[in-house]
mmCIF file of C-alpha atoms in Angstrom:
data_model
loop_
_atom_site.group_PDB
_atom_site.id
_atom_site.type_symbol
_atom_site.label_atom_id
_atom_site.label_comp_id
_atom_site.label_asym_id
_atom_site.label_seq_id
_atom_site.Cartn_x
_atom_site.Cartn_y
_atom_site.Cartn_z
ATOM 1 C CA MET A 1 23.158 -6.444 -23.872
ATOM 2 C CA VAL A 2 24.656 -6.646 -20.344
ATOM 3 C CA LYS A 3 22.756 -8.908 -18.272
ATOM 4 C CA VAL A 4 21.809 -7.550 -14.794
ATOM 5 C CA ALA A 5 21.905 -10.042 -11.844
ATOM 6 C CA VAL A 6 20.354 -9.853 -8.369
ATOM 7 C CA THR A 7 23.007 -10.845 -5.923
ATOM 8 C CA GLY A 8 21.926 -9.545 -2.520
ATOM 9 C CA LEU A 9 18.612 -8.966 -0.524
ATOM 10 C CA GLY A 10 17.801 -7.143 2.642
ATOM 11 C CA THR A 11 14.466 -6.113 4.190
ATOM 12 C CA ILE A 12 12.858 -4.839 7.214
ATOM 13 C CA ASN A 13 8.934 -4.704 7.296
ATOM 14 C CA SER A 14 5.937 -5.392 9.533
ATOM 15 C CA ILE A 15 6.293 -9.138 9.197
ATOM 16 C CA ALA A 16 9.960 -9.585 9.222
ATOM 17 C CA LYS A 17 13.367 -8.078 10.165
ATOM 18 C CA SER A 18 15.389 -10.361 7.826
ATOM 19 C CA LYS A 19 15.010 -11.985 4.469
ATOM 20 C CA GLU A 20 14.847 -15.407 6.016
ATOM 21 C CA GLU A 21 12.121 -14.344 8.407
ATOM 22 C CA PHE A 22 10.443 -12.673 5.454
ATOM 23 C CA LYS A 23 10.462 -15.826 3.375
ATOM 24 C CA GLU A 24 8.822 -17.984 6.181
ATOM 25 C CA ASN A 25 6.264 -15.433 6.937
ATOM 26 C CA LEU A 26 5.252 -14.946 3.306
ATOM 27 C CA LYS A 27 4.744 -18.677 3.106
ATOM 28 C CA ASN A 28 2.623 -18.916 6.184
ATOM 29 C CA MET A 29 0.717 -15.777 4.984
ATOM 30 C CA LYS A 30 1.382 -13.820 8.301
ATOM 31 C CA ILE A 31 -0.241 -10.599 8.658
ATOM 32 C CA GLY A 32 1.554 -7.723 10.191
ATOM 33 C CA ILE A 33 -1.365 -5.190 10.415
ATOM 34 C CA ASP A 34 -2.551 -4.155 13.848
ATOM 35 C CA HIS A 35 -3.601 -1.273 15.869
ATOM 36 C CA ILE A 36 -1.153 1.718 15.699
ATOM 37 C CA SER A 37 1.122 2.033 18.549
ATOM 38 C CA GLN A 38 3.400 5.022 17.532
ATOM 39 C CA PHE A 39 0.866 7.559 18.432
ATOM 40 C CA ASP A 40 -2.562 8.251 20.120
ATOM 41 C CA THR A 41 -5.165 7.508 17.413
ATOM 42 C CA ALA A 42 -8.210 8.519 19.774
ATOM 43 C CA GLU A 43 -9.362 11.325 17.289
ATOM 44 C CA HIS A 44 -8.333 9.533 14.030
ATOM 45 C CA LYS A 45 -10.766 7.820 11.606
ATOM 46 C CA VAL A 46 -7.932 5.149 10.834
ATOM 47 C CA LYS A 47 -6.370 3.346 13.809
ATOM 48 C CA ILE A 48 -4.592 0.470 12.008
ATOM 49 C CA ALA A 49 -1.270 0.116 10.147
ATOM 50 C CA GLY A 50 1.524 -2.462 9.435
ATOM 51 C CA GLU A 51 4.182 -1.204 11.886
ATOM 52 C CA VAL A 52 7.656 -2.530 12.307
ATOM 53 C CA LYS A 53 7.389 -3.568 15.956
ATOM 54 C CA ASP A 54 10.287 -3.559 18.442
ATOM 55 C CA PHE A 55 12.754 -1.983 16.124
ATOM 56 C CA ASP A 56 16.044 -1.033 17.753
ATOM 57 C CA PRO A 57 18.126 1.066 15.445
ATOM 58 C CA THR A 58 21.299 0.664 17.669
ATOM 59 C CA GLN A 59 21.517 -3.034 16.376
ATOM 60 C CA TYR A 60 22.572 -1.455 12.947
ATOM 61 C CA MET A 61 24.325 1.867 13.983
ATOM 62 C CA ASP A 62 25.584 3.727 17.037
ATOM 63 C CA LYS A 63 23.337 5.716 19.295
ATOM 64 C CA LYS A 64 24.694 9.013 18.120
ATOM 65 C CA LEU A 65 23.824 8.276 14.444
ATOM 66 C CA ALA A 66 20.524 6.801 15.421
ATOM 67 C CA ARG A 67 19.490 9.989 17.143
ATOM 68 C CA ARG A 68 20.437 11.924 14.052
ATOM 69 C CA TYR A 69 18.662 9.750 11.574
ATOM 70 C CA ASP A 70 14.850 9.715 10.916
ATOM 71 C CA ARG A 71 13.288 6.407 10.950
ATOM 72 C CA PHE A 72 13.160 6.077 7.362
ATOM 73 C CA LEU A 73 16.932 6.389 7.343
ATOM 74 C CA GLN A 74 17.360 3.980 10.010
ATOM 75 C CA PHE A 75 15.297 1.402 7.941
ATOM 76 C CA ALA A 76 17.438 2.000 4.932
ATOM 77 C CA ILE A 77 20.723 1.330 6.787
ATOM 78 C CA ALA A 78 19.337 -1.816 8.363
ATOM 79 C CA ALA A 79 18.155 -3.285 5.026
ATOM 80 C CA SER A 80 21.294 -2.278 3.197
ATOM 81 C CA LYS A 81 23.518 -3.993 5.864
ATOM 82 C CA GLU A 82 21.642 -7.112 5.229
ATOM 83 C CA ALA A 83 21.606 -6.996 1.494
ATOM 84 C CA LEU A 84 25.352 -6.341 1.265
ATOM 85 C CA GLU A 85 26.128 -9.084 3.712
ATOM 86 C CA ASP A 86 24.022 -11.347 1.567
ATOM 87 C CA SER A 87 25.754 -10.436 -1.565
ATOM 88 C CA GLY A 88 29.154 -10.903 -0.125
ATOM 89 C CA LEU A 89 30.418 -7.566 -1.514
ATOM 90 C CA ASN A 90 31.211 -6.251 1.989
ATOM 91 C CA LEU A 91 34.318 -8.623 2.010
ATOM 92 C CA THR A 92 36.279 -6.337 -0.441
ATOM 93 C CA GLU A 93 36.610 -2.706 -1.210
ATOM 94 C CA GLU A 94 37.479 -2.222 -4.937
ATOM 95 C CA TRP A 95 33.872 -2.365 -6.096
ATOM 96 C CA LYS A 96 32.855 0.667 -4.235
ATOM 97 C CA GLU A 97 34.317 3.123 -6.748
ATOM 98 C CA ASN A 98 32.220 1.985 -9.496
ATOM 99 C CA ALA A 99 28.703 1.299 -7.750
ATOM 100 C CA ALA A 100 25.614 3.336 -7.643
ATOM 101 C CA VAL A 101 23.239 3.844 -4.612
ATOM 102 C CA ILE A 102 19.615 4.697 -5.525
ATOM 103 C CA VAL A 103 17.435 4.223 -2.497
ATOM 104 C CA ALA A 104 14.044 5.800 -2.953
ATOM 105 C CA SER A 105 11.485 7.485 -0.631
ATOM 106 C CA GLY A 106 8.158 8.891 -1.637
ATOM 107 C CA ILE A 107 7.985 11.128 1.266
ATOM 108 C CA GLY A 108 11.084 11.024 3.382
ATOM 109 C CA GLY A 109 11.560 12.146 6.922
ATOM 110 C CA PHE A 110 7.927 13.164 7.757
ATOM 111 C CA LYS A 111 8.238 12.002 11.275
ATOM 112 C CA THR A 112 11.106 14.516 12.085
ATOM 113 C CA LEU A 113 9.426 17.403 10.199
ATOM 114 C CA TYR A 114 6.275 17.003 12.112
ATOM 115 C CA LYS A 115 8.025 16.716 15.421
ATOM 116 C CA GLU A 116 10.234 19.872 14.613
ATOM 117 C CA PHE A 117 7.008 21.710 13.506
ATOM 118 C CA LEU A 118 5.280 21.107 16.922
ATOM 119 C CA LYS A 119 8.397 22.175 18.676
ATOM 120 C CA MET A 120 8.579 25.423 16.784
ATOM 121 C CA GLU A 121 4.936 26.105 17.394
ATOM 122 C CA LYS A 122 5.252 25.586 21.010
ATOM 123 C CA LYS A 123 8.598 27.199 21.851
ATOM 124 C CA GLY A 124 9.694 29.220 18.733
ATOM 125 C CA PRO A 125 12.316 28.879 16.028
ATOM 126 C CA LYS A 126 15.318 28.668 18.205
ATOM 127 C CA VAL A 127 14.484 25.096 19.183
ATOM 128 C CA VAL A 128 14.307 23.664 15.764
ATOM 129 C CA SER A 129 16.943 20.996 15.268
ATOM 130 C CA PRO A 130 19.952 21.874 12.953
ATOM 131 C CA PHE A 131 19.592 18.257 11.832
ATOM 132 C CA LEU A 132 16.120 18.757 10.518
ATOM 133 C CA ILE A 133 16.870 19.137 6.857
ATOM 134 C CA PRO A 134 19.294 16.244 6.427
ATOM 135 C CA MET A 135 16.915 14.095 8.536
ATOM 136 C CA MET A 136 13.989 15.052 6.286
ATOM 137 C CA ILE A 137 14.838 15.310 2.612
ATOM 138 C CA SER A 138 14.048 12.039 0.815
ATOM 139 C CA ASP A 139 17.383 11.842 -1.085
ATOM 140 C CA MET A 140 19.182 11.300 2.206
ATOM 141 C CA ALA A 141 18.505 7.567 2.243
ATOM 142 C CA SER A 142 20.785 7.191 -0.665
ATOM 143 C CA GLY A 143 23.246 9.600 1.053
ATOM 144 C CA VAL A 144 23.455 7.718 4.434
ATOM 145 C CA VAL A 145 23.892 4.327 2.608
ATOM 146 C CA SER A 146 26.655 5.743 0.593
ATOM 147 C CA ILE A 147 28.287 7.327 3.685
ATOM 148 C CA GLU A 148 27.849 4.179 5.940
ATOM 149 C CA PHE A 149 29.498 1.816 3.179
ATOM 150 C CA GLY A 150 31.776 4.117 1.449
ATOM 151 C CA ILE A 151 30.208 3.794 -1.993
ATOM 152 C CA LYS A 152 31.381 6.525 -4.264
ATOM 153 C CA GLY A 153 29.502 6.030 -7.616
ATOM 154 C CA PRO A 154 26.255 7.776 -8.751
ATOM 155 C CA ASN A 155 24.212 8.668 -5.736
ATOM 156 C CA PHE A 156 20.566 9.862 -5.741
ATOM 157 C CA ASN A 157 16.988 8.895 -5.168
ATOM 158 C CA THR A 158 13.821 8.448 -7.313
ATOM 159 C CA VAL A 159 10.694 10.127 -6.218
ATOM 160 C CA SER A 160 7.458 8.886 -7.749
ATOM 161 C CA ALA A 161 5.089 8.237 -4.986
ATOM 162 C CA CYS A 162 4.310 4.676 -4.574
ATOM 163 C CA ALA A 163 6.239 3.773 -7.744
ATOM 164 C CA SER A 164 9.455 5.271 -6.324
ATOM 165 C CA SER A 165 11.404 2.002 -5.433
ATOM 166 C CA LEU A 166 10.652 0.222 -8.713
ATOM 167 C CA HIS A 167 11.808 3.278 -10.721
ATOM 168 C CA ALA A 168 14.928 2.922 -8.486
ATOM 169 C CA ILE A 169 15.412 -0.699 -9.565
ATOM 170 C CA ALA A 170 14.692 0.126 -13.273
ATOM 171 C CA ILE A 171 17.229 3.017 -13.204
ATOM 172 C CA GLY A 172 19.858 0.844 -11.515
ATOM 173 C CA THR A 173 19.320 -1.724 -14.220
ATOM 174 C CA MET A 174 19.864 0.965 -16.901
ATOM 175 C CA LEU A 175 23.077 2.165 -15.304
ATOM 176 C CA ILE A 176 24.615 -1.375 -15.292
ATOM 177 C CA ARG A 177 23.338 -2.208 -18.771
ATOM 178 C CA HIS A 178 24.973 0.893 -20.094
ATOM 179 C CA GLY A 179 28.250 0.310 -18.490
ATOM 180 C CA TYR A 180 28.132 3.328 -16.129
ATOM 181 C CA VAL A 181 28.681 1.091 -13.063
ATOM 182 C CA ASP A 182 29.154 -2.510 -12.261
ATOM 183 C CA VAL A 183 26.893 -2.574 -9.218
ATOM 184 C CA ALA A 184 23.826 -0.806 -8.039
ATOM 185 C CA ILE A 185 22.439 -0.775 -4.404
ATOM 186 C CA VAL A 186 18.812 -0.020 -5.116
ATOM 187 C CA GLY A 187 15.441 -0.102 -3.329
ATOM 188 C CA GLY A 188 13.356 2.179 -1.114
ATOM 189 C CA THR A 189 12.500 2.995 2.360
ATOM 190 C CA GLU A 190 9.515 4.823 4.136
ATOM 191 C CA ALA A 191 8.260 5.547 7.552
ATOM 192 C CA THR A 192 5.005 7.633 7.510
ATOM 193 C CA ILE A 193 2.957 5.968 10.363
ATOM 194 C CA ASP A 194 2.459 9.454 11.863
ATOM 195 C CA PRO A 195 -0.634 11.650 12.720
ATOM 196 C CA MET A 196 -0.402 13.938 9.785
ATOM 197 C CA PRO A 197 0.053 11.292 6.833
ATOM 198 C CA ILE A 198 -2.634 8.989 8.476
ATOM 199 C CA ALA A 199 -5.144 11.840 8.802
ATOM 200 C CA ALA A 200 -4.437 13.097 5.341
ATOM 201 C CA PHE A 201 -4.787 9.785 3.570
ATOM 202 C CA ALA A 202 -7.789 9.071 5.538
ATOM 203 C CA ASN A 203 -9.475 12.358 4.683
ATOM 204 C CA MET A 204 -9.048 11.590 1.023
ATOM 205 C CA LYS A 205 -10.640 8.240 1.672
ATOM 206 C CA ALA A 206 -7.612 6.323 0.569
ATOM 207 C CA LEU A 207 -7.190 4.246 3.861
ATOM 208 C CA SER A 208 -9.187 1.284 5.067
ATOM 209 C CA THR A 209 -11.372 1.939 8.219
ATOM 210 C CA ARG A 210 -11.839 -1.529 9.226
ATOM 211 C CA ASN A 211 -10.375 -0.704 12.569
ATOM 212 C CA ASP A 212 -12.215 -3.528 14.315
ATOM 213 C CA ASP A 213 -10.577 -6.065 12.022
ATOM 214 C CA PRO A 214 -6.902 -5.061 11.386
ATOM 215 C CA LYS A 215 -5.797 -8.388 9.875
ATOM 216 C CA GLY A 216 -8.829 -8.356 7.510
ATOM 217 C CA ALA A 217 -8.483 -4.711 6.570
ATOM 218 C CA SER A 218 -6.152 -4.991 3.524
ATOM 219 C CA ARG A 219 -8.108 -7.074 1.025
ATOM 220 C CA PRO A 220 -6.972 -6.599 -2.629
ATOM 221 C CA PHE A 221 -9.325 -7.851 -5.300
ATOM 222 C CA ASP A 222 -12.116 -8.434 -2.832
ATOM 223 C CA LYS A 223 -15.516 -6.800 -3.307
ATOM 224 C CA ASP A 224 -15.535 -5.509 0.211
ATOM 225 C CA ARG A 225 -12.128 -3.768 -0.160
ATOM 226 C CA ASP A 226 -12.287 -0.190 1.339
ATOM 227 C CA GLY A 227 -8.737 1.278 0.936
ATOM 228 C CA PHE A 228 -5.071 0.560 1.571
ATOM 229 C CA VAL A 229 -3.404 0.115 5.038
ATOM 230 C CA MET A 230 -0.413 2.242 5.531
ATOM 231 C CA GLY A 231 2.842 0.264 6.094
ATOM 232 C CA GLU A 232 6.536 1.132 6.808
ATOM 233 C CA GLY A 233 9.799 -0.457 6.056
ATOM 234 C CA ALA A 234 12.554 -0.829 3.568
ATOM 235 C CA GLY A 235 13.813 -3.107 0.720
ATOM 236 C CA ILE A 236 17.399 -3.065 -0.707
ATOM 237 C CA ILE A 237 18.563 -5.134 -3.598
ATOM 238 C CA VAL A 238 22.065 -5.639 -4.745
ATOM 239 C CA LEU A 239 22.235 -5.542 -8.573
ATOM 240 C CA GLU A 240 25.380 -6.485 -10.582
ATOM 241 C CA SER A 241 26.473 -7.041 -14.112
ATOM 242 C CA GLU A 242 26.602 -10.763 -14.749
ATOM 243 C CA GLU A 243 30.204 -10.580 -15.562
ATOM 244 C CA HIS A 244 31.129 -8.777 -12.275
ATOM 245 C CA ALA A 245 29.044 -11.149 -10.346
ATOM 246 C CA LYS A 246 30.526 -14.346 -12.032
ATOM 247 C CA LYS A 247 33.923 -13.062 -11.859
ATOM 248 C CA ARG A 248 33.802 -12.968 -7.896
ATOM 249 C CA ASP A 249 31.623 -16.317 -7.857
ATOM 250 C CA ALA A 250 28.741 -14.501 -6.437
ATOM 251 C CA ASN A 251 25.390 -16.253 -5.492
ATOM 252 C CA ILE A 252 22.933 -15.171 -8.223
ATOM 253 C CA TYR A 253 19.144 -15.223 -7.428
ATOM 254 C CA GLY A 254 18.078 -14.381 -10.942
ATOM 255 C CA TYR A 255 18.089 -11.500 -13.393
ATOM 256 C CA VAL A 256 16.122 -8.308 -14.016
ATOM 257 C CA GLU A 257 15.354 -9.018 -17.770
ATOM 258 C CA GLY A 258 13.310 -5.843 -18.561
ATOM 259 C CA PHE A 259 11.434 -2.961 -17.416
ATOM 260 C CA GLY A 260 8.953 -0.533 -18.817
ATOM 261 C CA MET A 261 7.802 2.925 -17.620
ATOM 262 C CA SER A 262 4.773 5.160 -18.515
ATOM 263 C CA GLY A 263 2.517 7.910 -17.443
ATOM 264 C CA ASP A 264 -1.222 7.844 -17.173
ATOM 265 C CA ALA A 265 -1.730 11.597 -17.990
ATOM 266 C CA TYR A 266 -5.040 11.197 -16.302
ATOM 267 C CA HIS A 267 -5.460 12.266 -12.611
ATOM 268 C CA ILE A 268 -3.221 13.444 -9.653
ATOM 269 C CA SER A 269 -4.578 10.397 -7.461
ATOM 270 C CA ALA A 270 -6.946 8.218 -9.355
ATOM 271 C CA PRO A 271 -5.728 5.707 -12.003
ATOM 272 C CA ASP A 272 -6.844 5.523 -15.456
ATOM 273 C CA GLU A 273 -9.899 3.293 -15.152
ATOM 274 C CA GLN A 274 -9.059 1.072 -18.082
ATOM 275 C CA GLY A 275 -5.269 0.793 -16.950
ATOM 276 C CA LEU A 276 -4.115 1.907 -20.257
ATOM 277 C CA GLY A 277 -0.953 3.522 -18.873
ATOM 278 C CA ALA A 278 -0.165 0.397 -16.617
ATOM 279 C CA ALA A 279 -0.781 -1.866 -19.609
ATOM 280 C CA LYS A 280 1.737 0.124 -21.588
ATOM 281 C CA ALA A 281 4.287 -0.190 -18.882
ATOM 282 C CA ILE A 282 3.742 -3.870 -18.819
ATOM 283 C CA LYS A 283 4.098 -4.424 -22.624
ATOM 284 C CA LEU A 284 7.207 -2.107 -22.709
ATOM 285 C CA ALA A 285 8.691 -4.332 -19.904
ATOM 286 C CA LEU A 286 7.947 -7.522 -22.077
ATOM 287 C CA LYS A 287 9.382 -5.983 -25.004
ATOM 288 C CA ASP A 288 12.670 -4.940 -23.192
ATOM 289 C CA ALA A 289 12.895 -8.487 -21.819
ATOM 290 C CA ASN A 290 12.408 -9.887 -25.303
ATOM 291 C CA ILE A 291 9.710 -12.521 -24.251
ATOM 292 C CA GLU A 292 6.164 -13.255 -25.152
ATOM 293 C CA PRO A 293 3.375 -12.703 -22.702
ATOM 294 C CA GLU A 294 2.760 -16.439 -22.406
ATOM 295 C CA ARG A 295 6.199 -16.821 -20.685
ATOM 296 C CA ILE A 296 4.993 -15.064 -17.584
ATOM 297 C CA ASP A 297 4.197 -17.256 -14.804
ATOM 298 C CA LEU A 298 3.433 -14.843 -11.944
ATOM 299 C CA ALA A 299 2.340 -11.267 -11.546
ATOM 300 C CA ASN A 300 2.923 -9.560 -8.251
ATOM 301 C CA CYS A 301 0.769 -6.783 -8.386
ATOM 302 C CA HIS A 302 0.624 -3.166 -6.924
ATOM 303 C CA ALA A 303 -2.764 -4.240 -5.532
ATOM 304 C CA THR A 304 -3.266 -1.575 -2.723
ATOM 305 C CA SER A 305 -6.815 -2.722 -1.969
ATOM 306 C CA THR A 306 -8.330 0.549 -3.246
ATOM 307 C CA PRO A 307 -11.796 0.103 -5.151
ATOM 308 C CA ALA A 308 -10.558 1.717 -8.263
ATOM 309 C CA GLY A 309 -6.902 0.677 -8.346
ATOM 310 C CA ASP A 310 -7.160 -3.221 -8.186
ATOM 311 C CA ILE A 311 -9.626 -3.276 -11.126
ATOM 312 C CA ALA A 312 -7.714 -0.946 -13.216
ATOM 313 C CA GLU A 313 -4.595 -3.173 -12.634
ATOM 314 C CA THR A 314 -6.385 -6.237 -13.563
ATOM 315 C CA ARG A 315 -7.732 -4.606 -16.735
ATOM 316 C CA ALA A 316 -4.078 -3.742 -17.430
ATOM 317 C CA LEU A 317 -3.049 -7.223 -17.031
ATOM 318 C CA ARG A 318 -5.818 -8.580 -19.461
ATOM 319 C CA ASN A 319 -4.779 -5.922 -21.927
ATOM 320 C CA ALA A 320 -1.065 -6.648 -21.773
ATOM 321 C CA LEU A 321 -1.241 -10.469 -21.462
ATOM 322 C CA GLY A 322 -4.322 -11.228 -23.438
ATOM 323 C CA GLU A 323 -5.806 -14.540 -22.722
ATOM 324 C CA HIS A 324 -2.793 -15.785 -21.020
ATOM 325 C CA ALA A 325 -3.773 -13.348 -18.110
ATOM 326 C CA LYS A 326 -6.314 -16.127 -16.937
ATOM 327 C CA LYS A 327 -3.382 -18.653 -16.565
ATOM 328 C CA VAL A 328 -0.953 -16.433 -14.599
ATOM 329 C CA TYR A 329 -0.799 -16.608 -10.843
ATOM 330 C CA ILE A 330 -1.746 -13.146 -9.637
ATOM 331 C CA GLN A 331 -0.937 -12.047 -5.949
ATOM 332 C CA GLY A 332 -0.751 -8.847 -3.985
ATOM 333 C CA SER A 333 1.565 -8.829 -0.984
ATOM 334 C CA LYS A 334 0.196 -5.599 0.809
ATOM 335 C CA THR A 335 -2.476 -7.869 2.084
ATOM 336 C CA LEU A 336 0.094 -9.105 4.438
ATOM 337 C CA PHE A 337 2.372 -6.074 5.570
ATOM 338 C CA GLY A 338 0.504 -2.958 4.352
ATOM 339 C CA HIS A 339 1.541 -0.464 1.920
ATOM 340 C CA ALA A 340 4.964 1.233 2.579
ATOM 341 C CA LEU A 341 4.541 3.884 -0.187
ATOM 342 C CA GLY A 342 7.990 4.609 -1.602
ATOM 343 C CA GLY A 343 9.413 1.447 -0.065
ATOM 344 C CA ALA A 344 6.630 -0.826 -1.129
ATOM 345 C CA ALA A 345 7.798 -2.107 -4.537
ATOM 346 C CA ALA A 346 11.142 -3.000 -3.337
ATOM 347 C CA ILE A 347 9.939 -4.900 -0.325
ATOM 348 C CA GLU A 348 7.374 -6.738 -2.700
ATOM 349 C CA PHE A 349 10.106 -7.270 -5.391
ATOM 350 C CA ILE A 350 12.218 -9.167 -2.586
ATOM 351 C CA GLY A 351 9.225 -11.042 -1.607
ATOM 352 C CA LEU A 352 8.776 -11.951 -5.239
ATOM 353 C CA ILE A 353 12.453 -13.219 -5.556
ATOM 354 C CA LEU A 354 12.296 -15.160 -2.492
ATOM 355 C CA GLN A 355 9.127 -17.036 -3.441
ATOM 356 C CA MET A 356 10.484 -17.952 -6.786
ATOM 357 C CA LYS A 357 13.687 -19.182 -5.335
ATOM 358 C CA GLU A 358 11.864 -21.384 -2.926
ATOM 359 C CA GLY A 359 9.157 -22.538 -5.092
ATOM 360 C CA PHE A 360 5.895 -21.213 -3.727
ATOM 361 C CA ILE A 361 3.352 -18.377 -4.261
ATOM 362 C CA HIS A 362 1.871 -17.001 -1.024
ATOM 363 C CA GLY A 363 -1.965 -16.923 -0.960
ATOM 364 C CA MET A 364 -4.385 -13.997 -0.345
ATOM 365 C CA PRO A 365 -5.859 -14.736 3.022
ATOM 366 C CA ASN A 366 -8.496 -11.866 2.899
ATOM 367 C CA LEU A 367 -9.879 -12.729 -0.646
ATOM 368 C CA GLN A 368 -13.179 -14.083 0.551
ATOM 369 C CA ASN A 369 -15.566 -12.524 -1.901
ATOM 370 C CA PRO A 370 -13.670 -11.648 -5.291
ATOM 371 C CA ASN A 371 -14.844 -8.795 -7.479
ATOM 372 C CA ASP A 372 -16.938 -10.064 -10.371
ATOM 373 C CA GLU A 373 -14.284 -9.011 -12.948
ATOM 374 C CA LEU A 374 -11.722 -11.343 -11.249
ATOM 375 C CA LEU A 375 -13.582 -14.642 -11.207
ATOM 376 C CA ASP A 376 -11.852 -16.209 -14.161
ATOM 377 C CA LEU A 377 -8.272 -15.078 -12.972
ATOM 378 C CA ASN A 378 -6.056 -17.267 -11.026
ATOM 379 C CA ILE A 379 -5.630 -15.575 -7.583
ATOM 380 C CA PRO A 380 -4.875 -18.185 -4.971
ATOM 381 C CA LYS A 381 -6.362 -17.866 -1.429
ATOM 382 C CA GLU A 382 -3.745 -20.300 0.045
ATOM 383 C CA THR A 383 -0.059 -20.722 -0.575
ATOM 384 C CA VAL A 384 0.779 -22.818 -3.574
ATOM 385 C CA GLU A 385 3.849 -24.881 -3.940
ATOM 386 C CA VAL A 386 4.871 -24.306 -7.556
ATOM 387 C CA LYS A 387 8.106 -23.438 -9.390
ATOM 388 C CA THR A 388 7.976 -20.348 -11.413
ATOM 389 C CA GLN A 389 10.546 -18.821 -13.820
ATOM 390 C CA TYR A 390 9.242 -15.475 -15.197
ATOM 391 C CA ALA A 391 7.346 -12.727 -13.259
ATOM 392 C CA ILE A 392 6.123 -9.382 -13.775
ATOM 393 C CA LYS A 393 6.187 -6.916 -10.708
ATOM 394 C CA ASN A 394 4.015 -3.773 -11.209
ATOM 395 C CA SER A 395 4.133 -0.612 -9.180
ATOM 396 C CA PHE A 396 1.994 2.582 -9.665
ATOM 397 C CA GLY A 397 1.945 6.050 -7.936
ATOM 398 C CA PHE A 398 -0.093 9.013 -7.451
ATOM 399 C CA GLY A 399 0.493 11.404 -10.503
ATOM 400 C CA GLY A 400 0.035 8.585 -12.948
ATOM 401 C CA HIS A 401 3.435 7.012 -12.586
ATOM 402 C CA ASN A 402 3.594 3.353 -13.923
ATOM 403 C CA VAL A 403 6.448 0.900 -13.693
ATOM 404 C CA SER A 404 6.814 -2.827 -14.474
ATOM 405 C CA VAL A 405 9.714 -5.039 -14.221
ATOM 406 C CA VAL A 406 10.260 -8.577 -15.682
ATOM 407 C CA TYR A 407 12.338 -10.939 -13.454
ATOM 408 C CA LYS A 408 13.671 -14.299 -14.392
ATOM 409 C CA SER A 409 14.520 -16.702 -11.498
ATOM 410 C CA LEU A 410 17.204 -19.352 -11.680
#
């Protein structure tokens, strides 16, 4: 089977605007959650989020393009530039004919849609921007990355709510394995810190209302967790066949060893309480990677900080890993930078890769009172210096979408 290597990383999120800054802030457990500054929250139940502060899109594109791109598209370009520079692929042209772009977004250009809707309500249909549709549709992240860098292979997005960008990584891996492409630019992007999404998620009681303590609001696995905190940003990963990467003497971080995908067939927003669908995805990923559960050192969990989700996921880990689940390091990175929905898994996967490369596992600073079911599990509160080789990354989405990926670090 063709081995799929990771050769480039790029991210922008609430704690970092580069992979190097991301690595340091993960290690130091910096929390990027604060009071929302992008709109007036006076009438909102939820007033906190993990915002990308002081973002200037003109650092990554000219002003004309920036005006025509929704924030989620701007993030995609910014992260892709870093990932391609990191990979060294931007030094040549020949690879672009046989490369895929799969940049996911769960929601797309909601900011633009909401702004244009308000304009139409106030002044009528004539004022609606002719750029609304291409600024809004979620596939356009893949489109603009392809256009910006001249990449001419398969070009599409994956939409599966919060599992979107891990699906993108899995599908990119599949395309390389089967010889359709040599390179896949994969990941996700999201920018939904806006009045309507915040109100909608709040009204369905999915968001934390810990407005008086923003940095303590996202608390995966803690008894006092009360919902997730909205985040934003992008994560882009360059995947290559091992042969293609070695032929050009690329720096290889590690390998996507296996993936598994499943559906809960249970509920539109709630997870299966026993985590059976999630456990199936993990088992399929292990089977695809051809490794035993005992080889897994680290699990970077979906861990949104919702009452039902965190427990279902830990039950899934016990089901899939058996007694070894008690020995695996377990973490949830949303505690630091919030939940970027369709972009979340890619950002977290990059964080996982950086931690494994540098030999540490970031702690869970808000885990003060672990849920009773978790007391025998290995969830560090502080950063641990340890070398790990195999990890599992989980991501789950509304609609019962489950994805797990096995990663091997060098």
